Coordinates of C-alpha atoms and ligand atoms in Angstrom, one line a residue:
X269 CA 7.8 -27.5 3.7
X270 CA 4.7 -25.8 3.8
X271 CA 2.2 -25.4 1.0
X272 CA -0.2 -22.4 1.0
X273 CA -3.2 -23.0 -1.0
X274 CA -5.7 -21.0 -2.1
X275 CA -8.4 -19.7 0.2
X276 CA -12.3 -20.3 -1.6
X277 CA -15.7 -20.8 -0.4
X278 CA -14.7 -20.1 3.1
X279 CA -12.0 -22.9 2.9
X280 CA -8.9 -23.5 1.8
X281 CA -8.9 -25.7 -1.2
X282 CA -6.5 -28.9 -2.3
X283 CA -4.0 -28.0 -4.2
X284 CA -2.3 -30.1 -7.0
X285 CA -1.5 -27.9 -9.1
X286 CA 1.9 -25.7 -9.6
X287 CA 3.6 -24.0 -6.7
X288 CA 6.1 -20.9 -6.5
X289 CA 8.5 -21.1 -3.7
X290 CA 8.7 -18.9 -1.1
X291 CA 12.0 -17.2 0.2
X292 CA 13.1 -16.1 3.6
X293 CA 15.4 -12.9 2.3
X294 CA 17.3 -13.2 5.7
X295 CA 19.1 -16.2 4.8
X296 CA 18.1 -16.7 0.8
X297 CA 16.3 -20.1 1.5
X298 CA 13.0 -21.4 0.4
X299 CA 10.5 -21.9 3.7
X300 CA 7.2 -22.6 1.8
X301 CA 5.5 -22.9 -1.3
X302 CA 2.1 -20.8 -2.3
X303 CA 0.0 -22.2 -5.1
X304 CA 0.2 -20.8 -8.7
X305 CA -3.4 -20.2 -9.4
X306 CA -4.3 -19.5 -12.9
X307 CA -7.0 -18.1 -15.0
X308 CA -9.3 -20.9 -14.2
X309 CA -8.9 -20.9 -10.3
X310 CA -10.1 -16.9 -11.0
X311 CA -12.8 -18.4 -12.9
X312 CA -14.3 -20.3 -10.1
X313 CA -12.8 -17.8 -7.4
X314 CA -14.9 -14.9 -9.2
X315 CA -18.1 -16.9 -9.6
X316 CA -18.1 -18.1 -5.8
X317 CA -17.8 -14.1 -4.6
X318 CA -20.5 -13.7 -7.3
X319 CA -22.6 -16.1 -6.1
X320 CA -21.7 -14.9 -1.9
X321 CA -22.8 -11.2 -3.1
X322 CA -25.8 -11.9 -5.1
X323 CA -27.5 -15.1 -2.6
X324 CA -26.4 -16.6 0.6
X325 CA -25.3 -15.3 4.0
X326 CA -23.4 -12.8 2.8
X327 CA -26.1 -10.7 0.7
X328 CA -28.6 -11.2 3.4
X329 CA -26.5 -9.4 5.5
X330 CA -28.0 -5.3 6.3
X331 CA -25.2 -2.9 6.8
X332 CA -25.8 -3.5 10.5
X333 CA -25.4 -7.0 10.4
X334 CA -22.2 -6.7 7.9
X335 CA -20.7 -3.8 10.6
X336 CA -21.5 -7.3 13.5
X337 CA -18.8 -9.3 11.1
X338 CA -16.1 -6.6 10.9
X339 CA -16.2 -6.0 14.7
X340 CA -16.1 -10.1 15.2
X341 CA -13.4 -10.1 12.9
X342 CA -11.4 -7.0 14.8
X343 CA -12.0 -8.7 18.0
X344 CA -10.0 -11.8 16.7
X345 CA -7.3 -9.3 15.2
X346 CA -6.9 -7.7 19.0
X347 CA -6.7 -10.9 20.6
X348 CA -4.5 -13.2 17.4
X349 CA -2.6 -10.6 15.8
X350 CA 1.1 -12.5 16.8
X351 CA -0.5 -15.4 14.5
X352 CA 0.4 -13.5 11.5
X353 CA 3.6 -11.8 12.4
X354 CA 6.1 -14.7 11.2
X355 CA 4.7 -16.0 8.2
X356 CA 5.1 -12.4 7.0
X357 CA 8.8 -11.7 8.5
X358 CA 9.4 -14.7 6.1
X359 CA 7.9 -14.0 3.2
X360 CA 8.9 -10.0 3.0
X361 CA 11.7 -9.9 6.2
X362 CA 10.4 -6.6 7.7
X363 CA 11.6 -6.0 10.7
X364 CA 9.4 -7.9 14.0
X365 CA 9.6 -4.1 15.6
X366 CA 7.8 -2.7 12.7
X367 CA 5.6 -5.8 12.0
X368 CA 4.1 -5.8 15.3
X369 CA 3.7 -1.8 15.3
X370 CA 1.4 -2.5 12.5
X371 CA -0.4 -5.8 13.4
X372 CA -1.5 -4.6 17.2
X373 CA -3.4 -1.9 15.2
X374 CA -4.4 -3.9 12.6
X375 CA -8.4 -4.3 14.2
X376 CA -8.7 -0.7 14.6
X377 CA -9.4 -0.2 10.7
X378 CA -11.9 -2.8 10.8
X379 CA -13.4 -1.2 13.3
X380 CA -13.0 1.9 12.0
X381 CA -15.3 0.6 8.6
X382 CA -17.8 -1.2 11.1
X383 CA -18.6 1.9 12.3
X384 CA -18.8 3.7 8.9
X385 CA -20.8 0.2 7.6
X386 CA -23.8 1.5 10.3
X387 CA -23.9 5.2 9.1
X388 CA -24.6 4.4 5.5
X389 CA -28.6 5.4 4.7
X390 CA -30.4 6.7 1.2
X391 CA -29.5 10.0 0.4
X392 CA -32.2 12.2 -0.7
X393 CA -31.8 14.3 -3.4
X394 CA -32.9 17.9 -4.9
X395 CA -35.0 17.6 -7.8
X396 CA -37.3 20.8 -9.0
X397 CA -39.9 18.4 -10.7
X398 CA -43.5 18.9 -9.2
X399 CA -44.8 15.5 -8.0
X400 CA -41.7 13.2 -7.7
X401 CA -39.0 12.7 -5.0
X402 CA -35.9 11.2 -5.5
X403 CA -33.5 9.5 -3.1
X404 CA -30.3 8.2 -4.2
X405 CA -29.6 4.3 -2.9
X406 CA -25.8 4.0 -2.1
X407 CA -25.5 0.1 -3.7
X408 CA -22.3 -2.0 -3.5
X409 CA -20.5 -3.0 -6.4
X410 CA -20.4 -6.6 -6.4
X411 CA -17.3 -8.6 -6.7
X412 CA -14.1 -6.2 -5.8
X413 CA -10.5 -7.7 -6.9
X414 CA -8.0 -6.5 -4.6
X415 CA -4.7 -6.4 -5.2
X416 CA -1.4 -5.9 -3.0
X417 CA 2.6 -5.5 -3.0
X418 CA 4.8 -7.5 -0.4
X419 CA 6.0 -4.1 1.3
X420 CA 2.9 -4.0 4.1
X421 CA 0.3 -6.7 2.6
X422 CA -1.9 -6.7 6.0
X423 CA -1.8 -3.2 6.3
X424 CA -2.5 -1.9 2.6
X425 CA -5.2 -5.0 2.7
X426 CA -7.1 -3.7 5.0
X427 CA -7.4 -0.2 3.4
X428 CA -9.2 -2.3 0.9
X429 CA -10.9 -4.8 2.3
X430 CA -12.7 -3.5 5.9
X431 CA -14.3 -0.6 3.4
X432 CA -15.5 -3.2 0.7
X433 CA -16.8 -5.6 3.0
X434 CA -18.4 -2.8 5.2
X435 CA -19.8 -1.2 2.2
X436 CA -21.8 -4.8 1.0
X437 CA -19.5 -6.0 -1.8
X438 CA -18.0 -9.4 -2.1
X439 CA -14.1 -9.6 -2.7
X440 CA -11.2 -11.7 -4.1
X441 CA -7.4 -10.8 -2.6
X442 CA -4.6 -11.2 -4.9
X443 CA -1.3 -10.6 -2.5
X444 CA 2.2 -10.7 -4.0
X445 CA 3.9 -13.9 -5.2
X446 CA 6.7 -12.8 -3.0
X447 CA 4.4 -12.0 0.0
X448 CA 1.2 -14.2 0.2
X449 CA 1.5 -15.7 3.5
X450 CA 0.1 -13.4 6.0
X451 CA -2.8 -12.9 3.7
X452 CA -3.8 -16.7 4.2
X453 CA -3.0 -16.7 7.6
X454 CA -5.4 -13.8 7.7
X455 CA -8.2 -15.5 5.9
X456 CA -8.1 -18.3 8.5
X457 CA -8.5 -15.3 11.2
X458 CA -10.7 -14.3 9.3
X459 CA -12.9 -17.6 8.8
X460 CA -12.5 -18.5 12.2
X461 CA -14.2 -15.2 13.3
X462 CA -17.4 -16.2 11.5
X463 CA -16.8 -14.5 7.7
X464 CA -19.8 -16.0 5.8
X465 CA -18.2 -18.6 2.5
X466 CA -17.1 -16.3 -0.6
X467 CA -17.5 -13.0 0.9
X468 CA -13.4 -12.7 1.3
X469 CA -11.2 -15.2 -1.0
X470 CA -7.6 -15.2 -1.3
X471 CA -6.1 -15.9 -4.9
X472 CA -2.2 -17.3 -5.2
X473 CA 0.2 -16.2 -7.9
X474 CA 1.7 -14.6 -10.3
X475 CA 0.1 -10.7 -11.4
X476 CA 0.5 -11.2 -15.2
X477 CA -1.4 -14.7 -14.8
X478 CA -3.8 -15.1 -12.2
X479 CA -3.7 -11.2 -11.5
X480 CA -4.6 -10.1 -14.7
X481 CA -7.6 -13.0 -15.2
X482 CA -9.0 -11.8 -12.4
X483 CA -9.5 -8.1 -13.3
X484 CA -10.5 -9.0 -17.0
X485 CA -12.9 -11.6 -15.1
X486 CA -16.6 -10.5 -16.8
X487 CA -17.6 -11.0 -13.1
X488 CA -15.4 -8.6 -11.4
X489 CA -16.9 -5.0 -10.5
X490 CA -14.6 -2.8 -9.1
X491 CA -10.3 -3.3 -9.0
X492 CA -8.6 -1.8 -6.0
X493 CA -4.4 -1.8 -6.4
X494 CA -1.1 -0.9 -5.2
X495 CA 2.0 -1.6 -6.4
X496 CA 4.8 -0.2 -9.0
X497 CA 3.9 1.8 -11.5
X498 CA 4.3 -0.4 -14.3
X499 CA 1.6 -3.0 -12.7
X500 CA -0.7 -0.6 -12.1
X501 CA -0.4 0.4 -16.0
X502 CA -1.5 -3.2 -16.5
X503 CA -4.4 -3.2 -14.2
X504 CA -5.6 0.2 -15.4
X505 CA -5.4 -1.2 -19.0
X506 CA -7.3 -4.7 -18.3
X507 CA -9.5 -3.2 -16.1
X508 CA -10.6 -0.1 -19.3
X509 CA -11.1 -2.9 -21.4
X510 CA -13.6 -4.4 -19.0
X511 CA -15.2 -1.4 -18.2
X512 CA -14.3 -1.4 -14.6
X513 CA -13.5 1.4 -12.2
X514 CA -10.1 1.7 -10.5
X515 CA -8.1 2.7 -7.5
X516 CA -4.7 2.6 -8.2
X517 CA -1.8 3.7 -5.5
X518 CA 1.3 3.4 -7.0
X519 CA 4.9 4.6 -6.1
X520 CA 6.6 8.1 -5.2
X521 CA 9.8 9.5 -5.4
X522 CA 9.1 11.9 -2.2
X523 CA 10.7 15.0 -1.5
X524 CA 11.8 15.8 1.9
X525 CA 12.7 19.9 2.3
X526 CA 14.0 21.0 4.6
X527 CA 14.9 24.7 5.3
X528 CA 17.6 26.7 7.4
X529 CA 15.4 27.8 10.2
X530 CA 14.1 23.7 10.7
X531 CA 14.7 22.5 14.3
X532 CA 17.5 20.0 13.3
X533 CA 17.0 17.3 16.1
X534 CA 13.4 17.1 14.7
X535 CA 14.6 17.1 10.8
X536 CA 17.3 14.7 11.8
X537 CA 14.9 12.1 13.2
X538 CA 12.1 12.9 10.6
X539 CA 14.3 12.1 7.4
X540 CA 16.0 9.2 9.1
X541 CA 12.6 7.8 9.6
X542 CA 11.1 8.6 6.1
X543 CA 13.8 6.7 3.9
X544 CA 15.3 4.1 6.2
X545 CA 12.5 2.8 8.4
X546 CA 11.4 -0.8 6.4
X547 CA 14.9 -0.3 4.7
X548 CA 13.4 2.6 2.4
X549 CA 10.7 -0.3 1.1
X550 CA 7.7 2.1 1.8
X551 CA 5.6 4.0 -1.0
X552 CA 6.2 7.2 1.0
X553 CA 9.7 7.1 1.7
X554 CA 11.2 10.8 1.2
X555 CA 14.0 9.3 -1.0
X556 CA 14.8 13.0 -2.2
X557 CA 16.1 15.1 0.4
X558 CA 16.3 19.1 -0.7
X559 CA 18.1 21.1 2.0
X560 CA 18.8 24.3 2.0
X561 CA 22.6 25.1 1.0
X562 CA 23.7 27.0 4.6
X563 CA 22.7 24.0 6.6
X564 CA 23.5 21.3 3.9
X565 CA 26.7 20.0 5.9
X566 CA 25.5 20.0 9.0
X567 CA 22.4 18.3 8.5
X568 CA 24.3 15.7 6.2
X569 CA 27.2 15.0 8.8
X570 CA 24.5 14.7 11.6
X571 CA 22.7 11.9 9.4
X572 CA 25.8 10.1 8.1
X573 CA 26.4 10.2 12.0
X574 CA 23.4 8.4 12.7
X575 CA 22.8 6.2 10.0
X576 CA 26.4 4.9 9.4
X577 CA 25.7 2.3 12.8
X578 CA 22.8 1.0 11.8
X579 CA 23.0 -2.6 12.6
X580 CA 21.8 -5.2 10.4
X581 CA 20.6 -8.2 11.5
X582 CA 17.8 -10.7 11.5
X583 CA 14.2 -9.3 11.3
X584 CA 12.7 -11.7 13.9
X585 CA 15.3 -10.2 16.8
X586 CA 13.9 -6.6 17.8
X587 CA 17.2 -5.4 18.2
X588 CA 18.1 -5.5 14.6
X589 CA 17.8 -2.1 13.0
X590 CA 18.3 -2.6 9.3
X591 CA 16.3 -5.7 7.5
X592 CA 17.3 -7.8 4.4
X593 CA 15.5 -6.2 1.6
X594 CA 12.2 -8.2 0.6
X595 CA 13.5 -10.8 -2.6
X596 CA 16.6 -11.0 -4.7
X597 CA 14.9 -9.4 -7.4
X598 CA 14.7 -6.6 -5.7
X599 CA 18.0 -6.4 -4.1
X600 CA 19.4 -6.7 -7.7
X601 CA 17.6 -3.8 -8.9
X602 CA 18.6 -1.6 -5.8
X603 CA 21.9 -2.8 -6.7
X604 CA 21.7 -2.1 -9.6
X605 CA 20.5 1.5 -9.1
X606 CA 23.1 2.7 -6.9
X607 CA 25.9 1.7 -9.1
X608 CA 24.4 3.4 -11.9
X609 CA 24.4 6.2 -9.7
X610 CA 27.8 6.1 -9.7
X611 CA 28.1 5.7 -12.5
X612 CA 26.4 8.5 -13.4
X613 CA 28.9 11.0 -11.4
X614 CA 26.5 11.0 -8.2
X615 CA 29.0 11.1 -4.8
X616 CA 28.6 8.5 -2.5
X617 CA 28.5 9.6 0.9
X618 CA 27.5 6.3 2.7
X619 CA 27.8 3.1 0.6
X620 CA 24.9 0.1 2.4
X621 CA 26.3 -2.3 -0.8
X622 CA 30.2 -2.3 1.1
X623 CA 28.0 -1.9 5.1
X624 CA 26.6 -5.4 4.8
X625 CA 29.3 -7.5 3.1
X626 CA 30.1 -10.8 5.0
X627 CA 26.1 -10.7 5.2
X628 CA 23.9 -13.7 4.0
X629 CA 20.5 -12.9 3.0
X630 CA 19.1 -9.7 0.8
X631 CA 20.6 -7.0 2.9
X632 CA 21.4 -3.1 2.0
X633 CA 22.5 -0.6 4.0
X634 CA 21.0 3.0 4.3
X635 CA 22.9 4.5 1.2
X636 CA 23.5 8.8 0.5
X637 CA 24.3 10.1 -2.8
X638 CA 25.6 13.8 -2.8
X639 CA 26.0 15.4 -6.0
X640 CA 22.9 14.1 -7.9
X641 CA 21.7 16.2 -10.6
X642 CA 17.9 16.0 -11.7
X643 CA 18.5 14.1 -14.9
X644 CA 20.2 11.2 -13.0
X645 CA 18.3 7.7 -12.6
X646 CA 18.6 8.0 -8.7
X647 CA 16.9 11.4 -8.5
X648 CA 13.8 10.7 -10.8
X649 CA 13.3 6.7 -10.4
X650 CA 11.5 4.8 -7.4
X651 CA 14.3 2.7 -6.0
X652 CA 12.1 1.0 -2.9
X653 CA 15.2 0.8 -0.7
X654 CA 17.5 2.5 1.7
X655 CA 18.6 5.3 -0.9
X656 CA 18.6 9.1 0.0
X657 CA 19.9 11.6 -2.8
X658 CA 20.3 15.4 -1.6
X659 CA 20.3 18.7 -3.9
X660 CA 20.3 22.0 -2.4
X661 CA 18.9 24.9 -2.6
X662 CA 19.2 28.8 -2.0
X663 CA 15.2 29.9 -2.4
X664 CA 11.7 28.9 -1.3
X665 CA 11.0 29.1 -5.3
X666 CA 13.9 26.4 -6.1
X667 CA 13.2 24.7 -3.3
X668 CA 9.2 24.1 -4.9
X669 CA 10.5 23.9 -7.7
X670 CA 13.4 21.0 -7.1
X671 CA 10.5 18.9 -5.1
X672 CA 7.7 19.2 -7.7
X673 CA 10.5 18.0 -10.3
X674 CA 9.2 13.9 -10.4
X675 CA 6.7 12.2 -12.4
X676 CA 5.5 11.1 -8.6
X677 CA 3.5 12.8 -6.6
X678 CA 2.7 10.4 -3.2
X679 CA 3.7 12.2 -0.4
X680 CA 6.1 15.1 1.0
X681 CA 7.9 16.6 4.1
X682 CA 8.5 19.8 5.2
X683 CA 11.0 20.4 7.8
X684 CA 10.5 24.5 9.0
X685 CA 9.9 26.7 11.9
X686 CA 8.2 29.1 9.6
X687 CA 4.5 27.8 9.8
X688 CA 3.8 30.6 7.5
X689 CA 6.4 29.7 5.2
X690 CA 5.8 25.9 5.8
X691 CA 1.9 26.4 4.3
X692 CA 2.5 28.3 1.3
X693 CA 5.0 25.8 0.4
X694 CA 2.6 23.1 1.3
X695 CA 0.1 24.8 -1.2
X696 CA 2.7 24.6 -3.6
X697 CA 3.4 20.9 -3.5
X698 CA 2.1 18.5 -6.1
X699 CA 1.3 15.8 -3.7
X700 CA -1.5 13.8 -2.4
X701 CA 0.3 14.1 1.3
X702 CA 2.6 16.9 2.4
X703 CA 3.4 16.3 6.8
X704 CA 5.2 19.3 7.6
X705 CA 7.1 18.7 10.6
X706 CA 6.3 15.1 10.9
X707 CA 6.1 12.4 8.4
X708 CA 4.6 8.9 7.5
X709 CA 1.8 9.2 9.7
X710 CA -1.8 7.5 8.8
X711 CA -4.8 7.6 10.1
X712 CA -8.7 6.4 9.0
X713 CA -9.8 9.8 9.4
X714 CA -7.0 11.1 6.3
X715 CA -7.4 10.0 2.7
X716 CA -4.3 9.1 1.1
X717 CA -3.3 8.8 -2.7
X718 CA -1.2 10.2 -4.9
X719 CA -0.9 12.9 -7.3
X720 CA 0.4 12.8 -10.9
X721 CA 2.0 8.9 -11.9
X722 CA 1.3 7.7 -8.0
X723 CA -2.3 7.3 -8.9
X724 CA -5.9 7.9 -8.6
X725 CA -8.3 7.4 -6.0
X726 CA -7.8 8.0 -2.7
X727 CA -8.3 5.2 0.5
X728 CA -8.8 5.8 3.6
X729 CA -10.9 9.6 5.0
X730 CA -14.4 10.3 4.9
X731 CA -15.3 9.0 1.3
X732 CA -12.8 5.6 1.6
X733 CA -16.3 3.5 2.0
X734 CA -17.9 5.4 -1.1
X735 CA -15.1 4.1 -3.2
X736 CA -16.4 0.8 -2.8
X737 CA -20.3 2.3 -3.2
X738 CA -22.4 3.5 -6.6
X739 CA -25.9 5.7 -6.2
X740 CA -28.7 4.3 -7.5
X741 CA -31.3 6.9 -7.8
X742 CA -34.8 6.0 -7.1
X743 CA -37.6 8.4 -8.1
X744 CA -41.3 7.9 -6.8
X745 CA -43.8 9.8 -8.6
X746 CA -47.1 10.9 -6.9
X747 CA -49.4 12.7 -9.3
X748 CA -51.0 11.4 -12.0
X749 CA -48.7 10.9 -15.0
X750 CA -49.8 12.8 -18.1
X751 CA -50.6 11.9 -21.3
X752 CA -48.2 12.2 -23.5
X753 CA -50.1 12.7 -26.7
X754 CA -53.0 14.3 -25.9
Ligands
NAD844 P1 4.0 -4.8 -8.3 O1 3.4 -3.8 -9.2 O2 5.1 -5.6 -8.9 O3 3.0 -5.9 -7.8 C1 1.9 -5.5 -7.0 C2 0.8 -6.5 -7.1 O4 0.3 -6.4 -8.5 C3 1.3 -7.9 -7.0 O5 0.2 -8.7 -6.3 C4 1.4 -8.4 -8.4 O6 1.3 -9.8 -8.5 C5 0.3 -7.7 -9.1 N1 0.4 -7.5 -10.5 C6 1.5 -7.2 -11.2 N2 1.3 -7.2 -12.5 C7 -0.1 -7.4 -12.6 C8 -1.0 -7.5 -13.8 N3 -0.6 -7.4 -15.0 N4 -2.3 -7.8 -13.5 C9 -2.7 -7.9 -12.3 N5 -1.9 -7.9 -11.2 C10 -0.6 -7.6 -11.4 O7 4.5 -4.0 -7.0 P2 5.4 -4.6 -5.8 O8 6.8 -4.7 -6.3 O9 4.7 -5.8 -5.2 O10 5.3 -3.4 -4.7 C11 6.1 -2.3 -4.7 C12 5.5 -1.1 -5.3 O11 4.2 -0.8 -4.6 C13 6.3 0.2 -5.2 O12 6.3 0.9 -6.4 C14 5.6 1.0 -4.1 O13 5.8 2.3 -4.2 C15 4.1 0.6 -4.4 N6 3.3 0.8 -3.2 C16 2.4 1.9 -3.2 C17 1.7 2.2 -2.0 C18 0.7 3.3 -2.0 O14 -0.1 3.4 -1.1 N7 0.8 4.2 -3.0 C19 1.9 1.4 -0.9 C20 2.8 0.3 -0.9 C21 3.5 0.1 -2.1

């Protein structure tokens, strides 16, 4: 079996110490091992990026020369990008359709920072005082700690890592103990397309070890991180103690409303997509769908329609339509969640625990819960899988009202021929993304972030490479300097 070891120095390192196993979640066995790192390994991990930002031929890079790497590195993406598919079907099991969807775009952010790497330049600033000038010097952190989930790691990685690179800092990855393949596979890519030693490392293991060492690492400058809530609590903490700034995108529990006058084909396809597309395992899946009460069946019988033959199957044959979920962990919990539903008096329409029995592996079908009142677990807690729970409503003031209900505050959808009805409600929405007709789109050009508990910080827009930047401002006098006691 495999061993992936850490990635320093601009090579990957021996490895003696402790491993965790990997697990396909198509068929529940182990197909590699990644190494444990520990506080140490951050240790020498944060000193290397250290020493790659401050010295070396990383920090005598100009933004021009830095915006030459990301392009070298997008060209091997273009022309490599099936490299990394299968290490991360097996580590996460998402779908090969949607894998490769992601991966044969996967240069374009880099390229996308390249180009924002060569518009960077001093900003001059308005001062009133007679006889100086100031400019303000847009400086890179220094050593950035990035951190992922196993949902998308190449994907949300490169949010983070194209604009830290392109904006001069140095930076050590921390993927998900359940999903750390790809991320290695990546560095070699990465290597291989002529990444100077320690200006991208890749750090194996478990958050509440090596994670949290690294973002309490004196060393460390700037944390960027997504994942659940509750982790990003943890970051936010250790990072405040070490006087760090942080990005944090974190969960939703996002609304999908949709009103009488929608065109139903449209609404049909665009709440299908938003919670059972990567078996609901996406940050914005629209997990709560609000329909208005005169269309209610209708809509509902046209999804059970479609979702009820979803066919499960293995995630490496493009003809599967519903994946395992990501690790038994997490297929417990969903589990778990949707017989507490139950539990809790919520009707279930369309059952994916009874779907996919006979099934080996971690697998869930798409799941509806009618009946769920807004106290229940299922309408107010991120489940990360194949769950949709409806509530109705009669008004465009419930309906705000019903969406805004969540501690979350990631993303939205608004399903309407109105456009002016579809705007005010937009305005209304405490969100850091509302698509109305449409949904799950993202682009360079649009930040996204979240609102409320989803998080601060935004990646990705105009400002993404700013995140990664602080001014310095530089004033030059030219008169004479008085005395100050005369
Ligand atoms: P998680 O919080 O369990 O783990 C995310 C990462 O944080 C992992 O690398 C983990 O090892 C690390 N980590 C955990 N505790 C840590 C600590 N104390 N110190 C340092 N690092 C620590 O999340 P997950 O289960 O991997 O991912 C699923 C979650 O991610 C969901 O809640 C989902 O909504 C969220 N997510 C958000 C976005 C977004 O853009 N907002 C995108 C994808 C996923």
């Amino acid at each position: 079996m495999r061993t992936y070891t850490p990635f320093v120095s601009g090579e990957f390192q021996q490895w003696t110490g402790e491993t965790i196993p990997s697990v396909n979640p198509a068929t529940g066995q182990e197909w590699s091992l990644i190494a444990r790192c520990n506080a140490a390994d951050a240790d020498a991990a944060i000193r290397d990026a250290d020493r790659a930002f401050r010295q070396g031929q990383w920090a005598a890079l100009s933004a021009e020369g830095r915006a030459d790497k990301l392009d070298a590195l997008a060209d091997v993406l273009e022309e490599r990008w099936e490299e990394l598919v299968e290490p991360e079907i097996m580590d996460n099991g998402k779908r090969i359709t949607e894998v490769r969807g992601q991966f044969s775009g996967l240069h374009s952010w880099y390229r996308h920072f390249a180009a924002e790497a060569r518009k960077l330049a001093p900003v001059s600033q308005n001062n009133s005082i007679p006889g100086v000038t100031s400019v303000g010097h847009l400086m890179p952190y220094g050593v950035v700690v990035a951190i992922t989930p196993w949902n998308s790691p190449l994907m949300i990685l490169a949010w983070k890592l194209a604009p830290a690179l392109a904006a001069g800092n140095t930076v050590v990855v921390k993927p998900s103990e359940m999903a750390s393949a790809s991320t290695l596979e990546f560095a070699r890519l990465a290597h291989e397309a002529g990444f100077p030693p320690g200006a991208l490392n890749v750090l194996t293991g478990f958050g509440h070890e090596v994670g949290e060492a690294l973002v309490r690492h004196p060393l460390t400058r700037k944390v960027t991180f997504t994942g659940s809530d509750m982790g990003g609590r943890k970051v936010a903490n250790a990072a405040s103690d070490n006087v760090v700034p942080t990005t944090l995108e974190l969960g939703g529990k996002s609304p999908q409303v949709v009103f009488d006058d929608c065109d139903l084909d449209v609404s049909v396809n665009g709440v299908l997509s938003g919670i059972f597309l990567s078996n609901g395992q996406t940050c914005v899946a629209g997990s709560r769908l609000i329909v208005q009460a005169s269309i209610k069946d209708k809509l509902i019988s046209r999804l059970l329609e479609r979702a009820r033959p979803l066919k499960p199957g293995d995630p490496l044959d493009p003809s599967t339509q519903i994946a395992p979920l990501a690790n038994e962990p997490h297929l417990r919990k969903v589990t778990a969640m949707i017989e507490q539903a139950k539990l809790d008096g919520a009707r279930c329409l369309l059952d994916g625990t009874e779907t996919v029995k006979g099934l080996t592996g971690y697998y869930i079908g798409p799941t509806i819960f009618d009946q769920v009142s807004q106290d229940m677990e299922i309408w107010r807690e991120e489940v990360f899988g194949p769950v949709l729970c409806v509530a109705t409503f009669e008004s465009e003031d419930e309906a705000i009202a019903l969406a805004n209900d969540s501690d979350y505050g990631l993303a939205a959808g608004i399903w309407s021929t109105d456009t002016a009805k579809a705007a005010r409600v937009a305005d209304a929405l405490c969100s850091g993304t509302v698509y109305i007709n449409h949904y799950r789109s993202v682009d360079p050009g649009s930040p996204i972030g979240g609102f409320k508990q989803s998080g601060y910080g935004r990646e990705l827009g105009p400002d993404a490479i700013s995140d990664f930047l602080q001014v310095k401002s530089v004033w030059t006098g030219s008169s004479p300097v008085p005395d100050p006691f005369p």
